[in-house]
PDB file of C-alpha atoms in Angstrom:
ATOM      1  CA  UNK A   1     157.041  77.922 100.930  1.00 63.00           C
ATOM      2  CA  UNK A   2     156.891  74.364  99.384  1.00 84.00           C
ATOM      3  CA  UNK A   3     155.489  71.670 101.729  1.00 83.00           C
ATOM      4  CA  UNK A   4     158.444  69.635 102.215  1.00 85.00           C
ATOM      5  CA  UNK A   5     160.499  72.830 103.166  1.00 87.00           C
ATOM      6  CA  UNK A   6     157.158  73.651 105.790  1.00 87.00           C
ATOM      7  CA  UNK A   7     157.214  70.020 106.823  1.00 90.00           C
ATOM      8  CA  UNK A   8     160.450  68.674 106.987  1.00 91.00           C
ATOM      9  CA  UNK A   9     161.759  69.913 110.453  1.00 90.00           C
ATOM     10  CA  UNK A  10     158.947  67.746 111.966  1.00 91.00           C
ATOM     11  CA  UNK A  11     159.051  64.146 110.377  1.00 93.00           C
ATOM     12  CA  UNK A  12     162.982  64.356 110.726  1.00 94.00           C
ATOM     13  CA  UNK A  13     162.795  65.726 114.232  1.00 93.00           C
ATOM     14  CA  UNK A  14     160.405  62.650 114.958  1.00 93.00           C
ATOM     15  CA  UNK A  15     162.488  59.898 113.442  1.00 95.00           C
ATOM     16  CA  UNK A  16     165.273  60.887 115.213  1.00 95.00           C
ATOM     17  CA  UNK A  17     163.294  61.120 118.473  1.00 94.00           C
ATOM     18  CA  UNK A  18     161.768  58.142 118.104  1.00 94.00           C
ATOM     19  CA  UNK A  19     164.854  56.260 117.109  1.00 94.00           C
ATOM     20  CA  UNK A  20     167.112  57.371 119.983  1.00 92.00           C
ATOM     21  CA  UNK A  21     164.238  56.411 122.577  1.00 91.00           C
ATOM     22  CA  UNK A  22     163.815  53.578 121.798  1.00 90.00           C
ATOM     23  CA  UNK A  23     167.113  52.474 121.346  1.00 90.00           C
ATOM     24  CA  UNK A  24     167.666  54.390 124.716  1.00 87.00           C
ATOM     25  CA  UNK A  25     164.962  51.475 126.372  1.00 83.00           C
ATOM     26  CA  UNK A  26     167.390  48.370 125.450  1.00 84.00           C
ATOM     27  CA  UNK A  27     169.833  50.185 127.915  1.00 83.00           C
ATOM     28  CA  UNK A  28     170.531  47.484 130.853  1.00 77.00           C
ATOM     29  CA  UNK A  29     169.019  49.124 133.659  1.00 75.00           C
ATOM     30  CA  UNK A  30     165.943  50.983 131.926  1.00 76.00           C
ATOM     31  CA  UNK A  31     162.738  49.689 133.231  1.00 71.00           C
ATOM     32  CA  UNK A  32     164.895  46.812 135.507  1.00 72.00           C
ATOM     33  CA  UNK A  33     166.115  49.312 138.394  1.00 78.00           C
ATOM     34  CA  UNK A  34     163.448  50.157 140.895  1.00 80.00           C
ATOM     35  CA  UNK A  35     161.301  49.963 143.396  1.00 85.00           C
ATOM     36  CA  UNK A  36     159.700  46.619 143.599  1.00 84.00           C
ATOM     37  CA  UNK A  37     158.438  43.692 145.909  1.00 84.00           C
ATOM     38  CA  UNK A  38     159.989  40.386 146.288  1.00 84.00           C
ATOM     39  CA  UNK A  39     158.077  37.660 145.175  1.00 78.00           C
ATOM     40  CA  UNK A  40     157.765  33.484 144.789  1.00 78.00           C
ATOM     41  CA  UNK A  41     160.237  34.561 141.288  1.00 70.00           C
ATOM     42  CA  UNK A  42     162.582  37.101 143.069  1.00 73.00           C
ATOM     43  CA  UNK A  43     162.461  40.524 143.310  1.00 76.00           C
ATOM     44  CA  UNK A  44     159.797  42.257 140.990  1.00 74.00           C
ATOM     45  CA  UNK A  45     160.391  46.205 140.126  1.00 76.00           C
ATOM     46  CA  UNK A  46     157.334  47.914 139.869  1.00 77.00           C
ATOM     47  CA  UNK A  47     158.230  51.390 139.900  1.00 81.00           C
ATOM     48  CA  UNK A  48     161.009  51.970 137.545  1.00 78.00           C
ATOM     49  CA  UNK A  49     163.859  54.887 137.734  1.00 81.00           C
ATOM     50  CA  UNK A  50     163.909  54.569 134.456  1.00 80.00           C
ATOM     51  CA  UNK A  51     161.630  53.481 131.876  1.00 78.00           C
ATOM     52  CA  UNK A  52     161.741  53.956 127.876  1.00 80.00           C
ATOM     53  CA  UNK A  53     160.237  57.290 126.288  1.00 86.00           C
ATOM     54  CA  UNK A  54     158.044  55.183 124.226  1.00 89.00           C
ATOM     55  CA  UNK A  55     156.856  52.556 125.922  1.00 87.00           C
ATOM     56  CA  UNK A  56     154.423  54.542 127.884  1.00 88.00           C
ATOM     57  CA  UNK A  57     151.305  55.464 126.306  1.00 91.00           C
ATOM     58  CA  UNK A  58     151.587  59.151 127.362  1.00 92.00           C
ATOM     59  CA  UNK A  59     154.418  59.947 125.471  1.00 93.00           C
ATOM     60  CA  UNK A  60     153.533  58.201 122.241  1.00 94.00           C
ATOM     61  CA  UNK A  61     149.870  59.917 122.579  1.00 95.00           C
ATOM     62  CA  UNK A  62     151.585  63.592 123.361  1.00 94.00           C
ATOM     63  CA  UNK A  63     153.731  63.009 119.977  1.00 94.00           C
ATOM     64  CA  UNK A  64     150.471  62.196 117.886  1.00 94.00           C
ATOM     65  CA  UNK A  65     148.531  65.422 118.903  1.00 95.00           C
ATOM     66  CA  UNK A  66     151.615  67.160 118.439  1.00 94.00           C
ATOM     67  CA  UNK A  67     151.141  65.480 114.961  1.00 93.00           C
ATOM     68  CA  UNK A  68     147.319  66.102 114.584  1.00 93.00           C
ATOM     69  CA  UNK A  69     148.204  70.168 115.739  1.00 94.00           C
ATOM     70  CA  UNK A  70     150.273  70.662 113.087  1.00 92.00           C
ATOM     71  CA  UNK A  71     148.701  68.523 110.724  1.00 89.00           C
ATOM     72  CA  UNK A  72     145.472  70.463 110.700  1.00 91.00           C
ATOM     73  CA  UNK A  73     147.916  73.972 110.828  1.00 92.00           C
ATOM     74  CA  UNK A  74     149.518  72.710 107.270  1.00 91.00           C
ATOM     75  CA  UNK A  75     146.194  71.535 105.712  1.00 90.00           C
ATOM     76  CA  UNK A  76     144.513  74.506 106.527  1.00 90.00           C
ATOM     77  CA  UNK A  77     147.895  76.929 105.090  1.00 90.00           C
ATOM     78  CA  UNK A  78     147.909  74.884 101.989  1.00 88.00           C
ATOM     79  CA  UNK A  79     144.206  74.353 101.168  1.00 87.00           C
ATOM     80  CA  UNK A  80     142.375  77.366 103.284  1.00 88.00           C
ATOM     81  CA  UNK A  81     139.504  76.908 105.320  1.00 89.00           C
ATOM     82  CA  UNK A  82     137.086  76.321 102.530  1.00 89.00           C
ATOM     83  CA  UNK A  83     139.329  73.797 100.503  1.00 86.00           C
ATOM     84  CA  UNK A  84     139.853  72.247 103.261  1.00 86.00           C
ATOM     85  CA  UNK A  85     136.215  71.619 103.713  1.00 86.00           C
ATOM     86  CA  UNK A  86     135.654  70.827 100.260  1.00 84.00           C
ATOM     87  CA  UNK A  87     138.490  68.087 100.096  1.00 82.00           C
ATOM     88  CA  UNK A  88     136.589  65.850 102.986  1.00 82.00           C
ATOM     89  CA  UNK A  89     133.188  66.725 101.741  1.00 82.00           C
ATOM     90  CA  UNK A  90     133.105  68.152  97.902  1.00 76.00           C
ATOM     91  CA  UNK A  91     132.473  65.051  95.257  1.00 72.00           C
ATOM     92  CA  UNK A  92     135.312  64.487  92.906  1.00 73.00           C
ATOM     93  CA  UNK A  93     135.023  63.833  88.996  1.00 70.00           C
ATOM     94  CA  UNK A  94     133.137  65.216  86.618  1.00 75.00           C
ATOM     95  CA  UNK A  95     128.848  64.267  86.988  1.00 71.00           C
ATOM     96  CA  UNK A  96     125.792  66.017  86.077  1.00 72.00           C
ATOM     97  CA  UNK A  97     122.074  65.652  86.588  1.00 73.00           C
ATOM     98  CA  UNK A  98     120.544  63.068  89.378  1.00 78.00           C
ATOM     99  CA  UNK A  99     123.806  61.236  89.510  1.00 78.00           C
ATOM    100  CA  UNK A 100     125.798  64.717  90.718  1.00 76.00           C
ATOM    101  CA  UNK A 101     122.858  65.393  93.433  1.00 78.00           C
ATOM    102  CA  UNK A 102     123.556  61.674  94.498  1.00 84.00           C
ATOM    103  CA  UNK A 103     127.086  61.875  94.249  1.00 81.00           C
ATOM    104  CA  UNK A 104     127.056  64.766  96.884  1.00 80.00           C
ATOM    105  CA  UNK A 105     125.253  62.905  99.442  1.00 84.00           C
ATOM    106  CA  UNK A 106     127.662  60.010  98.610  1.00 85.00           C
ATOM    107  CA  UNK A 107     130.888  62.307  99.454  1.00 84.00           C
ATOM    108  CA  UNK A 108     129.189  64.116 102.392  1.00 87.00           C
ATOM    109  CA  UNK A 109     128.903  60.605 103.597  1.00 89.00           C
ATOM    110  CA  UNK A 110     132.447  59.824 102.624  1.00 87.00           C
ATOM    111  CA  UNK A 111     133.397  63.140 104.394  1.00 86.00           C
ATOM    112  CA  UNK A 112     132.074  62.006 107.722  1.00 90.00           C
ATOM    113  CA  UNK A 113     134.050  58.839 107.644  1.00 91.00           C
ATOM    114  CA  UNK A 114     136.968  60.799 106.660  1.00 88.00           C
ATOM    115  CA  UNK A 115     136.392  63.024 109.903  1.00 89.00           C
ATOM    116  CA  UNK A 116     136.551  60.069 111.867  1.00 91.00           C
ATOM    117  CA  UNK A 117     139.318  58.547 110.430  1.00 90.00           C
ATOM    118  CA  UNK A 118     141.238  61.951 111.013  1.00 89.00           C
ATOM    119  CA  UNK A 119     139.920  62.080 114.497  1.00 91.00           C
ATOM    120  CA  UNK A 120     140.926  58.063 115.423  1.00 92.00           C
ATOM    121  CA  UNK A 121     144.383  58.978 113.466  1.00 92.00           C
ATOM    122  CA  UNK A 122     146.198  60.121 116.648  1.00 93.00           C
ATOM    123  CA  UNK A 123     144.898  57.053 118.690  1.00 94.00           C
ATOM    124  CA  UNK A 124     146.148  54.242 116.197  1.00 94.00           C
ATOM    125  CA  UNK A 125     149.693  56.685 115.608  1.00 93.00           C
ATOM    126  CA  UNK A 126     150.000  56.492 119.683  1.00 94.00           C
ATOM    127  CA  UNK A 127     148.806  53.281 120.159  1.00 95.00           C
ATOM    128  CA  UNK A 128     150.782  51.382 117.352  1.00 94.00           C
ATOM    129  CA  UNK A 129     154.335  52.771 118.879  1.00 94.00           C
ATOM    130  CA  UNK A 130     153.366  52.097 122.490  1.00 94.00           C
ATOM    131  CA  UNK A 131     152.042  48.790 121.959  1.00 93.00           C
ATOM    132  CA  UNK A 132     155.519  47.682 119.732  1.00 92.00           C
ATOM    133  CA  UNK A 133     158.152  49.069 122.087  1.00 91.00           C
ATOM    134  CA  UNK A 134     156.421  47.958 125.407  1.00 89.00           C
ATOM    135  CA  UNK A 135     155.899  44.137 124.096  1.00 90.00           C
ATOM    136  CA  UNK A 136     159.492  44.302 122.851  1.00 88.00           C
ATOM    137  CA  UNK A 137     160.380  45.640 126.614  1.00 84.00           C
ATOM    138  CA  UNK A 138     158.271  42.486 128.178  1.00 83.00           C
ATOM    139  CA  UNK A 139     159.675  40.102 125.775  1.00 86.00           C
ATOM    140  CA  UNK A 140     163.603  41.031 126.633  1.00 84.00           C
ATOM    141  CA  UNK A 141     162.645  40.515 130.506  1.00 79.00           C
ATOM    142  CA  UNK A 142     160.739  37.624 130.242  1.00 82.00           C
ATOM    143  CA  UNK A 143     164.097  35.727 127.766  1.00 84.00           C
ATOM    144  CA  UNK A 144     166.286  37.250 130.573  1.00 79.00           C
ATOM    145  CA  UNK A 145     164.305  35.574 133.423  1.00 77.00           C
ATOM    146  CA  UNK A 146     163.851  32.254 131.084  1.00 81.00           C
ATOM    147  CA  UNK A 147     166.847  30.589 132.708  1.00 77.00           C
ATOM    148  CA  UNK A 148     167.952  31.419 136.179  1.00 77.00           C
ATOM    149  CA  UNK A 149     171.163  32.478 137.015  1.00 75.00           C
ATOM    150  CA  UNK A 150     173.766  35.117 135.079  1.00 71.00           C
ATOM    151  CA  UNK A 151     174.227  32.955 131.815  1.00 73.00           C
ATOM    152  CA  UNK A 152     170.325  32.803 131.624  1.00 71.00           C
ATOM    153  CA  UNK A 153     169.809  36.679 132.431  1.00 73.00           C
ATOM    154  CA  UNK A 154     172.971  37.958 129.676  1.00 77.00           C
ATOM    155  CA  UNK A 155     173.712  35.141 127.292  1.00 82.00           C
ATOM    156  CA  UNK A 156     169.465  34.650 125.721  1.00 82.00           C
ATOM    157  CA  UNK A 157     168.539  37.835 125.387  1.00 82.00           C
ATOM    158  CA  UNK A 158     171.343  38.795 123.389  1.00 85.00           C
ATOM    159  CA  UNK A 159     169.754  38.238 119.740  1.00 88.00           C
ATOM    160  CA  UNK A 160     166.320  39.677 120.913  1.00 88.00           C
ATOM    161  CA  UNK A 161     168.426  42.770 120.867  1.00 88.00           C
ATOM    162  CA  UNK A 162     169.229  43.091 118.229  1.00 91.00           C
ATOM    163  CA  UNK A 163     165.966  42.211 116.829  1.00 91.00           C
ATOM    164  CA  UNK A 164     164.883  45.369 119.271  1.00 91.00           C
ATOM    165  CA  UNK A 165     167.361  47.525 117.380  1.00 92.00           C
ATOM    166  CA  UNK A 166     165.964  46.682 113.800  1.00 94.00           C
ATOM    167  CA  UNK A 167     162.228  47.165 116.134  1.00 93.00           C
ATOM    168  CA  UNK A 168     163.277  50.682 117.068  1.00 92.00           C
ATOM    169  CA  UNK A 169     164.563  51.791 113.250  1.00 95.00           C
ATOM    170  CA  UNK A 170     161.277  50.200 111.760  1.00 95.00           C
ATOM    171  CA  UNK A 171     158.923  51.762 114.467  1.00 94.00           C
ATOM    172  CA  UNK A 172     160.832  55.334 113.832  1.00 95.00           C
ATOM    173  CA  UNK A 173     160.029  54.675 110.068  1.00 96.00           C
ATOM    174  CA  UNK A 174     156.631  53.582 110.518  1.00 95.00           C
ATOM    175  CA  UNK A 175     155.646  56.572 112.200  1.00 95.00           C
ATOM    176  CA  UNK A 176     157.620  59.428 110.305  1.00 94.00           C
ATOM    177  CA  UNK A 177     156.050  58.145 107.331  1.00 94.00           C
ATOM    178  CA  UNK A 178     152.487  57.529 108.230  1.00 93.00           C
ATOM    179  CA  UNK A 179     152.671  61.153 109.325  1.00 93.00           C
ATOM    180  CA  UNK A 180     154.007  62.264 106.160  1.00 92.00           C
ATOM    181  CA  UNK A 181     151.779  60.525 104.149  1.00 92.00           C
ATOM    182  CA  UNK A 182     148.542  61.729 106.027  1.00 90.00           C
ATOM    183  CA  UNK A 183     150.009  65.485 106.051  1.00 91.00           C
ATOM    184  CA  UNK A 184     150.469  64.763 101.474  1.00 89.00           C
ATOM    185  CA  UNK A 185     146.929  63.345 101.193  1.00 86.00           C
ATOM    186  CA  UNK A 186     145.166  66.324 103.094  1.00 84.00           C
ATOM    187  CA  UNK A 187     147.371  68.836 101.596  1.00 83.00           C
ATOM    188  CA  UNK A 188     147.088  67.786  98.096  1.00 76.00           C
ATOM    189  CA  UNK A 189     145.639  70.043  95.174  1.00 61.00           C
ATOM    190  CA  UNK A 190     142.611  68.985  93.845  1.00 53.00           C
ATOM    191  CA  UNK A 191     142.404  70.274  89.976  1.00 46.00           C
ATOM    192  CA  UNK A 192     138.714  70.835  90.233  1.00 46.00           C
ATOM    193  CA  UNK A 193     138.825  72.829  93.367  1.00 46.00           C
ATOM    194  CA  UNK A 194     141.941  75.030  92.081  1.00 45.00           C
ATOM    195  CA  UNK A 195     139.835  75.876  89.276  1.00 45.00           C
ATOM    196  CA  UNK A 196     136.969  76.339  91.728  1.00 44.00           C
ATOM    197  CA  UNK A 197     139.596  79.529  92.886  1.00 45.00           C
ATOM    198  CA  UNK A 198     140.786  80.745  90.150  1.00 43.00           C
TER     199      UNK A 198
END
C-alpha cells in the first residue's frame, strides 16, 4: 500500500477536526457562559460550560501523540526497524578512507539531534495550535469588553472574527501539513540504503 493511501485517513481526519473546533470556539457563548466571580469589571467566568477543543493544551497535546504513534507505526512499515535506524544515524553520500570514519561520527551526531527533534516534535505541534487559538479566544473577549455596553460587546469584535475564521483554516493547514511533511521525510527511500537491501 502506497503511503498516501496508508496516510491519508489521518491528515484529512485532522484538518477537518481541527477546522470545525476551532471554528466551533467563535460560537457566542463558548468560553463566555460559566461559573465566575464578580469583579471591579463585572462578572468574570472562570469555569466555562463550554470552552473550544483547541484552546486547551490537553487536547492539542493528545492530537500530537496521536501524531507521533502513528508516525513512528508508518516509518517503521515503510523503512523497517533497521532503515529506520540507519536514516537518523547512517552517513549519506558517497566517502571513503578517514573522511567516511569521520563522516560517521558526524551523522551519529546528526542522528542524536534528529532524535531530539523527533522527540520535541509533538510539544511544538501541541503547543503552536494551543497557543494560536487561545490568544485568538483572549483577543475576541478583551475587543468585546473594550467599550462597555451592547454596541461595544457585538459591533468591535465583529472583524476579529472573521480574522478568527481565516485563524482556524490556517491553523488546520499548518498542522495537517507539518504532519505530513514529517511522516514524507522519515518515510523516504534512501537510494544507498535500498541498495544496502537488495
Amino acid at each position: 500500500m502506497s503511503l498516501v493511501k496508508k496516510t491519508f485517513w489521518f491528515f484529512a481526519t485532522i484538518f477537518i477536526f481541527i477546522l470545525f473546533s476551532n471554528w466551533l470556539g467563535l460560537i457566542p457563548g463558548f468560553g463566555t457562559i460559566g461559573l465566575g466571580e464578580k469583579g471591579p469589571h463585572g462578572f468574570h467566568v472562570t469555569d466555562p460550560w463550554f470552552r473550544g477543543a483547541n484552546a486547551d493544551l490537553n487536547m492539542t497535546l493528545a492530537m500530537s501523540l496521536t501524531f507521533f504513534a502513528c508516525w513512528i507505526v508508518w516509518a517503521l512499515q515503510t523503512n523497517g526497524p533497521i532503515g529506520f535506524l540507519l536514516h537518523l544515524f547512517a552517513p549519506k553520500g558517497e566517502t571513503t578512507g578517514f573522511l567516511k570514519a569521520l563522516m560517521v561520527v558526524v551523522f551519529i551526531a546528526v542522528g542524536v539531534l534528529e532524535v531530539v527533534s523527533i522527540l520535541f516534535r509533538p510539544v511544538s505541534l501541541s503547543f503552536r495550535l494551543f497557543g494560536n487559538i487561545f490568544a485568538g479566544e483572549n483577543m475576541l473577549e478583551a475587543m468585546a469588553n473594550l467599550v462597555p455596553g451592547w454596541f461595544g460587546s457585538i459591533i468591535i469584535p465583529i472583524p476579529f472574527y472573521f480574522m478568527e475564521l481565516l485563524v482556524g483554516i490556517v491553523q488546520a493547514l499548518v498542522f495537517m501539513l507539518l504532519t505530513a511533511v514529517f511522516t514524507m521525510l522519515i518515510c523516504e527511500h534512501d537510494e544507498g540504503h535500498e541498495k544496502a537491501h537488495h
